[in-house]
Amino acid sequence: MVKRMTFKQFLFILPLLVIIAVFSIYPIVSSFVYTVFDYRIYDQQYSSLYVSSSFNPARFYENCDYIVYYLQDEATVVDEAGKAEIQAISNEISAFMAPYQNQTQNQTLSGPEAEKIESFIATIGQRLNTVYNQYPNAEFYHQEDMPILLEDMQKSFIQPNFSGISNYQRLFKDARFWGALGITALFMVVSVSLEFVLGMALALIMNKAIKGIGLVRTTALIPWAIPTAVSALIWMYMYDGQSGVVSNIFAAVQLIPAPETMLSTFWGMVGSSIISDVWKTTPYMALLLLAGLQTIDRGLYESAAIDGSGTVNTFFRITLPLMKPSILVALLFRMLDAFRVYDLLYILTRGSLESLSVYAYKLMIGQGYYGYGSAVVVAMFACVAIIAFVFVKVLGAEVVGNDE
């Protein structure tokens, strides 16, 4: 019978729930929200979430101020008539921009207000072109800058960047996304498979009651204790095409055509990444499996030995079946962790080998495409959820015990 939580017990875990809501649930919800917007942090027109049209007065005022400042230079290369016209343009701009000084918040404009500003920008552009055309031989200082400033003034009108499901539709057409998904799946399947086989062997060794087993267990866990970033740097030096120990050994035994191919070819980078990950995380897999081994009643092995069961038969008939819960949990944890791999690949291959995490990082941090990058992150979340569902609901992995 499962006991219900009392109100006092709930108050004890309330601070934990608040922390989880702030640092876990809020980022997840934000990611989902970003996916329905064309959100780009390096573009002022898309640097926030806009569901309706608005006007950026600060940007408009800044561009007007630049034009007024540049016109002072332009007036020095024309005659008196030209100076008078330039001064008139400058005065008109100064008067028009004055109401927008010190306004930092975006505004929602009415139709007539927006048309008035657009008409003003077009008129100023025409008058400036007239001045420049009247003096074709004058060496103006900012003739090429004026069209850019006028275009930037037009961008003060911010259009809504709500995109609906277009980011998700883009995913299905993005060959780079599918390539990153394939690399991620390949890395996960191969590395976790090798880690399971090697981890099981290591766990069986560490489960033996032999002299010095404590030292063996401690030594085996050293790779897992090394931070992933440090581990990646170590292996990067060992894969180096000139002085790398591992790459030169592989080349000497003809596993690879040349030492430099370890980190310069696609399959070389895949293989080197898998080897590095297997070396680091096999001890973790062995530790999880060892915990399962130690729950098996030793009397079962003694009975099997009396009945004449061999080592291999005992392993497949007793050890593996009884270790199923531990195996499923170990595989689940490692597959979820391997699917989200980022630091190992980014450091080891300098971002050349793109997993989904690396691709999302490049989109969001490198290029500022938070909208589409968040869609990639949500796709990762969906894949992770599917993996967890298969293990927990289909295969019956018990991640959390339920004591009745």
mmCIF file of C-alpha atoms in Angstrom:
data_model
loop_
_atom_site.group_PDB
_atom_site.id
_atom_site.type_symbol
_atom_site.label_atom_id
_atom_site.label_comp_id
_atom_site.label_asym_id
_atom_site.label_seq_id
_atom_site.Cartn_x
_atom_site.Cartn_y
_atom_site.Cartn_z
ATOM 1 C CA MET A 1 0.000 0.000 0.000
ATOM 2 C CA VAL A 2 1.409 3.361 -1.033
ATOM 3 C CA LYS A 3 1.162 6.027 1.667
ATOM 4 C CA ARG A 4 -0.078 9.467 0.718
ATOM 5 C CA MET A 5 2.068 12.496 1.425
ATOM 6 C CA THR A 6 0.846 14.729 4.252
ATOM 7 C CA PHE A 7 0.747 18.518 4.034
ATOM 8 C CA LYS A 8 3.697 18.875 6.440
ATOM 9 C CA GLN A 9 5.742 16.445 4.350
ATOM 10 C CA PHE A 10 4.872 18.444 1.246
ATOM 11 C CA LEU A 11 6.147 21.625 2.909
ATOM 12 C CA PHE A 12 9.535 19.958 3.385
ATOM 13 C CA ILE A 13 9.954 19.291 -0.338
ATOM 14 C CA LEU A 14 8.360 22.574 -1.464
ATOM 15 C CA PRO A 15 11.727 24.435 -1.684
ATOM 16 C CA LEU A 16 13.067 21.635 -3.882
ATOM 17 C CA LEU A 17 10.016 21.872 -6.138
ATOM 18 C CA VAL A 18 10.529 25.635 -6.480
ATOM 19 C CA ILE A 19 14.187 25.141 -7.427
ATOM 20 C CA ILE A 20 13.228 22.515 -9.994
ATOM 21 C CA ALA A 21 10.551 24.818 -11.430
ATOM 22 C CA VAL A 22 12.978 27.745 -11.762
ATOM 23 C CA PHE A 23 16.053 25.933 -13.045
ATOM 24 C CA SER A 24 14.505 23.019 -14.950
ATOM 25 C CA ILE A 25 10.892 23.593 -15.931
ATOM 26 C CA TYR A 26 11.260 27.265 -16.893
ATOM 27 C CA PRO A 27 14.125 26.656 -19.395
ATOM 28 C CA ILE A 28 12.147 23.786 -20.923
ATOM 29 C CA VAL A 29 9.029 25.928 -21.325
ATOM 30 C CA SER A 30 11.143 28.786 -22.732
ATOM 31 C CA SER A 31 12.654 26.463 -25.313
ATOM 32 C CA PHE A 32 9.203 25.391 -26.466
ATOM 33 C CA VAL A 33 8.104 29.047 -26.714
ATOM 34 C CA TYR A 34 11.179 30.041 -28.746
ATOM 35 C CA THR A 35 10.442 27.346 -31.326
ATOM 36 C CA VAL A 36 7.332 29.175 -32.561
ATOM 37 C CA PHE A 37 9.237 32.426 -33.177
ATOM 38 C CA ASP A 38 11.913 33.460 -35.655
ATOM 39 C CA TYR A 39 14.079 34.587 -32.737
ATOM 40 C CA ARG A 40 17.597 35.847 -33.601
ATOM 41 C CA ILE A 41 19.627 37.576 -30.912
ATOM 42 C CA TYR A 42 22.109 39.149 -33.374
ATOM 43 C CA ASP A 43 19.408 40.858 -35.443
ATOM 44 C CA GLN A 44 17.598 43.809 -33.871
ATOM 45 C CA GLN A 45 14.462 43.095 -35.849
ATOM 46 C CA TYR A 46 14.203 39.605 -34.389
ATOM 47 C CA SER A 47 15.994 40.020 -31.041
ATOM 48 C CA SER A 48 12.807 39.588 -29.027
ATOM 49 C CA LEU A 49 9.465 37.845 -29.320
ATOM 50 C CA TYR A 50 6.969 39.949 -31.271
ATOM 51 C CA VAL A 51 3.415 38.812 -31.886
ATOM 52 C CA SER A 52 2.339 42.156 -33.417
ATOM 53 C CA SER A 53 3.929 45.046 -35.308
ATOM 54 C CA SER A 54 5.771 47.673 -33.255
ATOM 55 C CA PHE A 55 8.153 50.606 -33.619
ATOM 56 C CA ASN A 56 11.642 50.969 -32.134
ATOM 57 C CA PRO A 57 12.004 54.709 -31.321
ATOM 58 C CA ALA A 58 15.540 54.374 -29.952
ATOM 59 C CA ARG A 59 16.790 52.840 -33.199
ATOM 60 C CA PHE A 60 14.968 55.458 -35.279
ATOM 61 C CA TYR A 61 16.402 58.324 -33.207
ATOM 62 C CA GLU A 62 19.927 56.901 -33.381
ATOM 63 C CA ASN A 63 19.879 56.709 -37.187
ATOM 64 C CA CYS A 64 18.419 60.208 -37.488
ATOM 65 C CA ASP A 65 21.180 61.497 -35.219
ATOM 66 C CA TYR A 66 23.837 59.884 -37.411
ATOM 67 C CA ILE A 67 22.381 61.487 -40.536
ATOM 68 C CA VAL A 68 22.333 64.930 -38.915
ATOM 69 C CA TYR A 69 25.942 64.473 -37.833
ATOM 70 C CA TYR A 70 27.062 63.310 -41.290
ATOM 71 C CA LEU A 71 25.291 66.183 -42.994
ATOM 72 C CA GLN A 72 27.652 68.590 -41.244
ATOM 73 C CA ASP A 73 30.519 66.997 -43.173
ATOM 74 C CA GLU A 74 28.599 66.960 -46.457
ATOM 75 C CA ALA A 75 27.937 70.702 -46.190
ATOM 76 C CA THR A 76 31.675 71.451 -46.349
ATOM 77 C CA VAL A 77 32.052 70.269 -49.982
ATOM 78 C CA VAL A 78 29.185 72.186 -51.687
ATOM 79 C CA ASP A 79 28.408 75.819 -52.480
ATOM 80 C CA GLU A 80 26.138 78.129 -50.488
ATOM 81 C CA ALA A 81 22.948 76.922 -52.168
ATOM 82 C CA GLY A 82 23.865 73.337 -51.353
ATOM 83 C CA LYS A 83 24.707 74.241 -47.779
ATOM 84 C CA ALA A 84 21.296 75.890 -47.365
ATOM 85 C CA GLU A 85 19.513 72.789 -48.663
ATOM 86 C CA ILE A 86 21.572 70.461 -46.465
ATOM 87 C CA GLN A 87 20.870 72.686 -43.451
ATOM 88 C CA ALA A 88 17.152 72.623 -44.223
ATOM 89 C CA ILE A 89 17.218 68.813 -44.395
ATOM 90 C CA SER A 90 19.150 68.679 -41.140
ATOM 91 C CA ASN A 91 16.674 70.986 -39.384
ATOM 92 C CA GLU A 92 13.723 68.936 -40.605
ATOM 93 C CA ILE A 93 15.264 65.710 -39.338
ATOM 94 C CA SER A 94 16.127 67.289 -35.968
ATOM 95 C CA ALA A 95 12.574 68.505 -35.512
ATOM 96 C CA PHE A 96 11.050 65.170 -36.504
ATOM 97 C CA MET A 97 13.336 63.078 -34.272
ATOM 98 C CA ALA A 98 12.966 65.247 -31.167
ATOM 99 C CA PRO A 99 9.828 63.518 -29.773
ATOM 100 C CA TYR A 100 11.603 60.138 -29.814
ATOM 101 C CA GLN A 101 14.566 61.200 -27.680
ATOM 102 C CA ASN A 102 15.118 59.060 -24.538
ATOM 103 C CA GLN A 103 12.368 56.629 -25.551
ATOM 104 C CA THR A 104 13.681 53.114 -25.061
ATOM 105 C CA GLN A 105 10.509 51.025 -25.107
ATOM 106 C CA ASN A 106 9.006 49.744 -28.345
ATOM 107 C CA GLN A 107 5.707 51.335 -29.280
ATOM 108 C CA THR A 108 2.589 50.206 -31.093
ATOM 109 C CA LEU A 109 1.793 52.814 -33.744
ATOM 110 C CA SER A 110 -1.505 53.604 -35.354
ATOM 111 C CA GLY A 111 -1.812 53.428 -39.130
ATOM 112 C CA PRO A 112 -1.524 57.199 -39.704
ATOM 113 C CA GLU A 113 1.520 57.462 -37.409
ATOM 114 C CA ALA A 114 3.338 54.672 -39.217
ATOM 115 C CA GLU A 115 2.515 56.191 -42.617
ATOM 116 C CA LYS A 116 3.795 59.578 -41.425
ATOM 117 C CA ILE A 117 7.178 58.109 -40.414
ATOM 118 C CA GLU A 118 7.492 56.061 -43.602
ATOM 119 C CA SER A 119 6.665 59.144 -45.689
ATOM 120 C CA PHE A 120 9.276 61.133 -43.779
ATOM 121 C CA ILE A 121 11.986 58.528 -44.432
ATOM 122 C CA ALA A 122 11.119 58.395 -48.139
ATOM 123 C CA THR A 123 11.121 62.202 -48.425
ATOM 124 C CA ILE A 124 14.511 62.552 -46.715
ATOM 125 C CA GLY A 125 15.943 59.911 -49.019
ATOM 126 C CA GLN A 126 14.684 61.722 -52.115
ATOM 127 C CA ARG A 127 16.022 65.080 -50.937
ATOM 128 C CA LEU A 128 19.433 63.624 -50.172
ATOM 129 C CA ASN A 129 19.576 61.977 -53.609
ATOM 130 C CA THR A 130 18.713 65.315 -55.182
ATOM 131 C CA VAL A 131 21.610 67.005 -53.380
ATOM 132 C CA TYR A 132 24.061 64.285 -54.368
ATOM 133 C CA ASN A 133 22.885 64.391 -58.005
ATOM 134 C CA GLN A 134 23.289 68.168 -58.135
ATOM 135 C CA TYR A 135 26.940 67.889 -57.202
ATOM 136 C CA PRO A 136 28.261 64.856 -59.104
ATOM 137 C CA ASN A 137 31.854 66.057 -58.892
ATOM 138 C CA ALA A 138 31.835 66.806 -55.167
ATOM 139 C CA GLU A 139 33.762 64.399 -52.960
ATOM 140 C CA PHE A 140 31.155 63.694 -50.327
ATOM 141 C CA TYR A 141 32.274 61.926 -47.168
ATOM 142 C CA HIS A 142 29.167 59.846 -46.453
ATOM 143 C CA GLN A 143 27.341 59.361 -49.737
ATOM 144 C CA GLU A 144 27.617 55.585 -49.445
ATOM 145 C CA ASP A 145 26.582 55.596 -45.784
ATOM 146 C CA MET A 146 23.285 57.440 -46.249
ATOM 147 C CA PRO A 147 21.380 54.593 -48.010
ATOM 148 C CA ILE A 148 22.466 52.207 -45.249
ATOM 149 C CA LEU A 149 21.203 54.551 -42.537
ATOM 150 C CA LEU A 150 17.906 55.095 -44.346
ATOM 151 C CA GLU A 151 17.460 51.341 -44.735
ATOM 152 C CA ASP A 152 18.199 50.895 -41.043
ATOM 153 C CA MET A 153 15.579 53.532 -40.256
ATOM 154 C CA GLN A 154 13.060 51.400 -42.140
ATOM 155 C CA LYS A 155 14.000 48.504 -39.882
ATOM 156 C CA SER A 156 12.766 50.524 -36.921
ATOM 157 C CA PHE A 157 9.384 49.101 -37.905
ATOM 158 C CA ILE A 158 9.447 45.666 -36.284
ATOM 159 C CA GLN A 159 7.295 43.042 -37.910
ATOM 160 C CA PRO A 160 5.900 40.144 -35.855
ATOM 161 C CA ASN A 161 8.283 37.192 -35.843
ATOM 162 C CA PHE A 162 5.766 34.588 -34.737
ATOM 163 C CA SER A 163 6.409 31.686 -37.098
ATOM 164 C CA GLY A 164 4.139 28.944 -35.772
ATOM 165 C CA ILE A 165 5.359 25.470 -36.743
ATOM 166 C CA SER A 166 7.647 26.667 -39.542
ATOM 167 C CA ASN A 167 10.779 25.873 -37.490
ATOM 168 C CA TYR A 168 9.587 22.289 -37.077
ATOM 169 C CA GLN A 169 8.818 22.063 -40.788
ATOM 170 C CA ARG A 170 12.321 23.294 -41.499
ATOM 171 C CA LEU A 171 13.728 20.414 -39.437
ATOM 172 C CA PHE A 172 12.329 17.817 -41.835
ATOM 173 C CA LYS A 173 14.040 19.551 -44.769
ATOM 174 C CA ASP A 174 17.348 20.227 -43.007
ATOM 175 C CA ALA A 175 19.952 17.743 -44.240
ATOM 176 C CA ARG A 176 22.396 19.003 -41.637
ATOM 177 C CA PHE A 177 19.935 18.152 -38.849
ATOM 178 C CA TRP A 178 19.445 14.605 -40.139
ATOM 179 C CA GLY A 179 23.194 14.208 -40.498
ATOM 180 C CA ALA A 180 23.703 15.311 -36.900
ATOM 181 C CA LEU A 181 20.934 12.940 -35.773
ATOM 182 C CA GLY A 182 22.603 10.052 -37.626
ATOM 183 C CA ILE A 183 25.993 10.822 -36.064
ATOM 184 C CA THR A 184 24.405 11.069 -32.617
ATOM 185 C CA ALA A 185 22.556 7.760 -33.001
ATOM 186 C CA LEU A 186 25.664 6.002 -34.353
ATOM 187 C CA PHE A 187 27.804 7.327 -31.514
ATOM 188 C CA MET A 188 25.208 6.317 -28.919
ATOM 189 C CA VAL A 189 24.622 2.778 -30.187
ATOM 190 C CA VAL A 190 28.259 1.818 -30.800
ATOM 191 C CA SER A 191 29.747 3.425 -27.701
ATOM 192 C CA VAL A 192 27.065 2.136 -25.306
ATOM 193 C CA SER A 193 27.286 -1.379 -26.810
ATOM 194 C CA LEU A 194 31.038 -1.495 -26.305
ATOM 195 C CA GLU A 195 30.739 -0.015 -22.848
ATOM 196 C CA PHE A 196 28.191 -2.656 -21.882
ATOM 197 C CA VAL A 197 30.366 -5.567 -23.014
ATOM 198 C CA LEU A 198 33.541 -4.174 -21.447
ATOM 199 C CA GLY A 199 31.685 -2.920 -18.389
ATOM 200 C CA MET A 200 30.161 -6.344 -17.787
ATOM 201 C CA ALA A 201 33.592 -7.971 -17.990
ATOM 202 C CA LEU A 202 35.045 -5.394 -15.616
ATOM 203 C CA ALA A 203 32.115 -5.790 -13.222
ATOM 204 C CA LEU A 204 32.577 -9.575 -13.134
ATOM 205 C CA ILE A 205 36.253 -9.068 -12.300
ATOM 206 C CA MET A 206 35.526 -6.504 -9.570
ATOM 207 C CA ASN A 207 32.883 -8.836 -8.106
ATOM 208 C CA LYS A 208 35.464 -11.520 -7.391
ATOM 209 C CA ALA A 209 36.641 -11.872 -3.793
ATOM 210 C CA ILE A 210 40.352 -11.956 -4.585
ATOM 211 C CA LYS A 211 43.378 -10.307 -3.037
ATOM 212 C CA GLY A 212 43.913 -6.722 -4.148
ATOM 213 C CA ILE A 213 40.417 -6.302 -5.610
ATOM 214 C CA GLY A 214 40.041 -2.988 -3.779
ATOM 215 C CA LEU A 215 42.994 -1.556 -5.687
ATOM 216 C CA VAL A 216 41.552 -2.896 -8.951
ATOM 217 C CA ARG A 217 38.203 -1.197 -8.295
ATOM 218 C CA THR A 218 39.855 2.104 -7.400
ATOM 219 C CA THR A 219 42.127 2.057 -10.452
ATOM 220 C CA ALA A 220 39.283 1.143 -12.793
ATOM 221 C CA LEU A 221 37.301 4.201 -11.737
ATOM 222 C CA ILE A 222 40.084 6.721 -12.478
ATOM 223 C CA PRO A 223 38.984 7.425 -16.091
ATOM 224 C CA TRP A 224 35.443 8.168 -14.907
ATOM 225 C CA ALA A 225 36.786 10.648 -12.344
ATOM 226 C CA ILE A 226 38.565 12.727 -15.018
ATOM 227 C CA PRO A 227 36.428 15.646 -16.315
ATOM 228 C CA THR A 228 35.233 15.108 -19.878
ATOM 229 C CA ALA A 229 36.911 18.273 -21.154
ATOM 230 C CA VAL A 230 40.262 17.178 -19.727
ATOM 231 C CA SER A 231 39.771 13.669 -21.079
ATOM 232 C CA ALA A 232 39.029 15.048 -24.550
ATOM 233 C CA LEU A 233 42.196 17.157 -24.510
ATOM 234 C CA ILE A 234 44.284 14.157 -23.437
ATOM 235 C CA TRP A 235 42.945 12.022 -26.260
ATOM 236 C CA MET A 236 43.309 14.875 -28.750
ATOM 237 C CA TYR A 237 47.036 14.958 -28.057
ATOM 238 C CA MET A 238 47.238 11.165 -28.350
ATOM 239 C CA TYR A 239 45.433 11.335 -31.724
ATOM 240 C CA ASP A 240 47.711 14.070 -33.044
ATOM 241 C CA GLY A 241 48.876 13.323 -36.582
ATOM 242 C CA GLN A 242 52.551 14.001 -35.861
ATOM 243 C CA SER A 243 53.305 13.121 -32.249
ATOM 244 C CA GLY A 244 50.177 11.265 -31.143
ATOM 245 C CA VAL A 245 50.955 7.886 -29.589
ATOM 246 C CA VAL A 246 47.629 6.245 -30.435
ATOM 247 C CA SER A 247 47.450 7.513 -34.022
ATOM 248 C CA ASN A 248 51.000 6.371 -34.769
ATOM 249 C CA ILE A 249 50.365 2.926 -33.274
ATOM 250 C CA PHE A 250 47.175 2.530 -35.321
ATOM 251 C CA ALA A 251 49.041 3.575 -38.442
ATOM 252 C CA ALA A 252 51.891 1.158 -37.680
ATOM 253 C CA VAL A 253 49.504 -1.810 -37.419
ATOM 254 C CA GLN A 254 47.659 -0.535 -40.524
ATOM 255 C CA LEU A 255 44.338 0.131 -38.835
ATOM 256 C CA ILE A 256 44.418 3.565 -40.439
ATOM 257 C CA PRO A 257 46.240 4.707 -43.606
ATOM 258 C CA ALA A 258 48.096 7.567 -41.908
ATOM 259 C CA PRO A 259 48.309 9.059 -38.376
ATOM 260 C CA GLU A 260 46.693 12.358 -39.396
ATOM 261 C CA THR A 261 43.478 10.644 -40.521
ATOM 262 C CA MET A 262 42.318 10.107 -36.920
ATOM 263 C CA LEU A 263 41.057 13.676 -36.575
ATOM 264 C CA SER A 264 40.863 14.787 -40.214
ATOM 265 C CA THR A 265 38.445 12.274 -41.780
ATOM 266 C CA PHE A 266 34.814 11.556 -40.930
ATOM 267 C CA TRP A 267 35.239 7.929 -39.905
ATOM 268 C CA GLY A 268 38.490 8.754 -38.166
ATOM 269 C CA MET A 269 36.705 11.341 -36.002
ATOM 270 C CA VAL A 270 33.812 8.946 -35.320
ATOM 271 C CA GLY A 271 36.170 6.152 -34.294
ATOM 272 C CA SER A 272 38.377 8.375 -32.155
ATOM 273 C CA SER A 273 35.335 9.845 -30.381
ATOM 274 C CA ILE A 274 33.894 6.413 -29.633
ATOM 275 C CA ILE A 275 37.235 5.113 -28.300
ATOM 276 C CA SER A 276 37.594 8.145 -26.043
ATOM 277 C CA ASP A 277 34.055 7.827 -24.713
ATOM 278 C CA VAL A 278 34.369 4.066 -24.126
ATOM 279 C CA TRP A 279 37.611 4.587 -22.198
ATOM 280 C CA LYS A 280 36.048 7.198 -19.947
ATOM 281 C CA THR A 281 32.576 5.799 -19.277
ATOM 282 C CA THR A 282 33.148 2.033 -19.183
ATOM 283 C CA PRO A 283 34.000 2.266 -15.449
ATOM 284 C CA TYR A 284 30.655 3.984 -14.824
ATOM 285 C CA MET A 285 28.839 1.201 -16.660
ATOM 286 C CA ALA A 286 30.834 -1.373 -14.688
ATOM 287 C CA LEU A 287 29.894 0.324 -11.419
ATOM 288 C CA LEU A 288 26.180 0.173 -12.239
ATOM 289 C CA LEU A 289 26.435 -3.468 -13.290
ATOM 290 C CA LEU A 290 28.493 -4.349 -10.217
ATOM 291 C CA ALA A 291 25.665 -3.092 -8.017
ATOM 292 C CA GLY A 292 23.338 -5.524 -9.806
ATOM 293 C CA LEU A 293 25.778 -8.414 -9.477
ATOM 294 C CA GLN A 294 26.046 -7.960 -5.740
ATOM 295 C CA THR A 295 22.288 -8.361 -5.283
ATOM 296 C CA ILE A 296 22.345 -11.936 -6.662
ATOM 297 C CA ASP A 297 22.198 -14.627 -4.012
ATOM 298 C CA ARG A 298 25.530 -16.491 -3.926
ATOM 299 C CA GLY A 299 23.655 -19.679 -3.082
ATOM 300 C CA LEU A 300 22.324 -19.818 -6.643
ATOM 301 C CA TYR A 301 25.853 -20.119 -8.000
ATOM 302 C CA GLU A 302 26.697 -22.824 -5.479
ATOM 303 C CA SER A 303 23.586 -24.786 -6.469
ATOM 304 C CA ALA A 304 24.433 -24.382 -10.148
ATOM 305 C CA ALA A 305 27.979 -25.648 -9.522
ATOM 306 C CA ILE A 306 26.651 -28.702 -7.673
ATOM 307 C CA ASP A 307 24.324 -29.438 -10.621
ATOM 308 C CA GLY A 308 27.319 -29.329 -12.948
ATOM 309 C CA SER A 309 26.480 -26.055 -14.725
ATOM 310 C CA GLY A 310 29.456 -24.521 -16.525
ATOM 311 C CA THR A 311 30.611 -20.909 -16.241
ATOM 312 C CA VAL A 312 29.096 -19.810 -19.551
ATOM 313 C CA ASN A 313 25.799 -21.582 -18.898
ATOM 314 C CA THR A 314 25.606 -20.086 -15.397
ATOM 315 C CA PHE A 315 26.228 -16.621 -16.786
ATOM 316 C CA PHE A 316 23.433 -16.825 -19.355
ATOM 317 C CA ARG A 317 20.951 -18.793 -17.223
ATOM 318 C CA ILE A 318 21.429 -17.085 -13.843
ATOM 319 C CA THR A 319 23.508 -13.909 -13.989
ATOM 320 C CA LEU A 320 21.971 -12.172 -17.007
ATOM 321 C CA PRO A 321 18.295 -12.882 -16.173
ATOM 322 C CA LEU A 322 18.685 -11.737 -12.575
ATOM 323 C CA MET A 323 20.616 -8.665 -13.652
ATOM 324 C CA LYS A 324 17.965 -7.521 -16.133
ATOM 325 C CA PRO A 325 16.731 -4.581 -13.985
ATOM 326 C CA SER A 326 20.275 -3.343 -13.391
ATOM 327 C CA ILE A 327 21.225 -3.797 -17.042
ATOM 328 C CA LEU A 328 18.201 -1.862 -18.277
ATOM 329 C CA VAL A 329 18.854 1.021 -15.878
ATOM 330 C CA ALA A 330 22.556 1.124 -16.795
ATOM 331 C CA LEU A 331 21.799 1.093 -20.523
ATOM 332 C CA LEU A 332 19.107 3.752 -20.097
ATOM 333 C CA PHE A 333 21.371 6.135 -18.188
ATOM 334 C CA ARG A 334 24.252 5.707 -20.601
ATOM 335 C CA MET A 335 22.131 6.001 -23.747
ATOM 336 C CA LEU A 336 20.539 9.214 -22.517
ATOM 337 C CA ASP A 337 23.959 10.587 -21.608
ATOM 338 C CA ALA A 338 25.542 9.506 -24.908
ATOM 339 C CA PHE A 339 22.682 10.967 -26.944
ATOM 340 C CA ARG A 340 23.328 14.375 -25.396
ATOM 341 C CA VAL A 341 27.078 14.252 -26.026
ATOM 342 C CA TYR A 342 28.596 17.685 -26.596
ATOM 343 C CA ASP A 343 31.864 18.508 -24.844
ATOM 344 C CA LEU A 344 33.764 15.405 -25.972
ATOM 345 C CA LEU A 345 32.971 15.896 -29.668
ATOM 346 C CA TYR A 346 33.355 19.674 -29.632
ATOM 347 C CA ILE A 347 36.785 19.610 -27.983
ATOM 348 C CA LEU A 348 38.143 16.485 -29.650
ATOM 349 C CA THR A 349 37.104 17.363 -33.219
ATOM 350 C CA ARG A 350 36.854 21.155 -32.749
ATOM 351 C CA GLY A 351 33.196 20.985 -33.702
ATOM 352 C CA SER A 352 33.822 19.272 -37.059
ATOM 353 C CA LEU A 353 31.836 16.204 -36.007
ATOM 354 C CA GLU A 354 28.334 17.501 -35.327
ATOM 355 C CA SER A 355 26.077 15.768 -32.862
ATOM 356 C CA LEU A 356 22.662 17.292 -32.214
ATOM 357 C CA SER A 357 24.047 19.130 -29.177
ATOM 358 C CA VAL A 358 26.945 20.567 -31.180
ATOM 359 C CA TYR A 359 24.602 21.600 -34.008
ATOM 360 C CA ALA A 360 22.227 23.288 -31.549
ATOM 361 C CA TYR A 361 25.154 25.120 -29.927
ATOM 362 C CA LYS A 362 26.370 26.442 -33.263
ATOM 363 C CA LEU A 363 22.884 27.634 -34.194
ATOM 364 C CA MET A 364 22.069 29.311 -30.898
ATOM 365 C CA ILE A 365 25.388 30.557 -29.504
ATOM 366 C CA GLY A 366 27.473 30.789 -32.664
ATOM 367 C CA GLN A 367 24.896 32.229 -35.074
ATOM 368 C CA GLY A 368 22.240 33.554 -32.701
ATOM 369 C CA TYR A 369 19.343 31.582 -34.244
ATOM 370 C CA TYR A 370 17.558 30.853 -30.983
ATOM 371 C CA GLY A 371 14.231 30.073 -32.642
ATOM 372 C CA TYR A 372 15.429 27.323 -34.955
ATOM 373 C CA GLY A 373 18.106 26.216 -32.488
ATOM 374 C CA SER A 374 15.398 25.682 -29.873
ATOM 375 C CA ALA A 375 13.507 23.524 -32.374
ATOM 376 C CA VAL A 376 16.609 21.319 -32.643
ATOM 377 C CA VAL A 377 16.764 21.134 -28.835
ATOM 378 C CA VAL A 378 13.081 20.160 -28.666
ATOM 379 C CA ALA A 379 13.747 17.447 -31.257
ATOM 380 C CA MET A 380 16.518 16.166 -28.980
ATOM 381 C CA PHE A 381 14.089 16.225 -26.069
ATOM 382 C CA ALA A 382 11.607 14.178 -28.102
ATOM 383 C CA CYS A 383 14.274 11.587 -28.970
ATOM 384 C CA VAL A 384 15.369 11.319 -25.346
ATOM 385 C CA ALA A 385 11.736 10.944 -24.272
ATOM 386 C CA ILE A 386 11.231 8.132 -26.794
ATOM 387 C CA ILE A 387 14.330 6.302 -25.544
ATOM 388 C CA ALA A 388 13.177 6.647 -21.932
ATOM 389 C CA PHE A 389 9.656 5.500 -22.836
ATOM 390 C CA VAL A 390 10.936 2.376 -24.585
ATOM 391 C CA PHE A 391 13.133 1.399 -21.647
ATOM 392 C CA VAL A 392 10.654 2.204 -18.876
ATOM 393 C CA LYS A 393 7.299 1.252 -20.405
ATOM 394 C CA VAL A 394 8.255 -1.363 -23.001
ATOM 395 C CA LEU A 395 11.298 -3.062 -21.496
ATOM 396 C CA GLY A 396 10.269 -2.454 -17.876
ATOM 397 C CA ALA A 397 13.295 -0.606 -16.500
ATOM 398 C CA GLU A 398 12.671 0.431 -12.872
ATOM 399 C CA VAL A 399 14.437 3.775 -12.547
ATOM 400 C CA VAL A 400 12.761 4.583 -9.224
ATOM 401 C CA GLY A 401 11.955 1.849 -6.749
ATOM 402 C CA ASN A 402 8.424 1.612 -5.389
ATOM 403 C CA ASP A 403 8.446 0.159 -1.914
ATOM 404 C CA GLU A 404 5.027 -1.038 -0.899
#
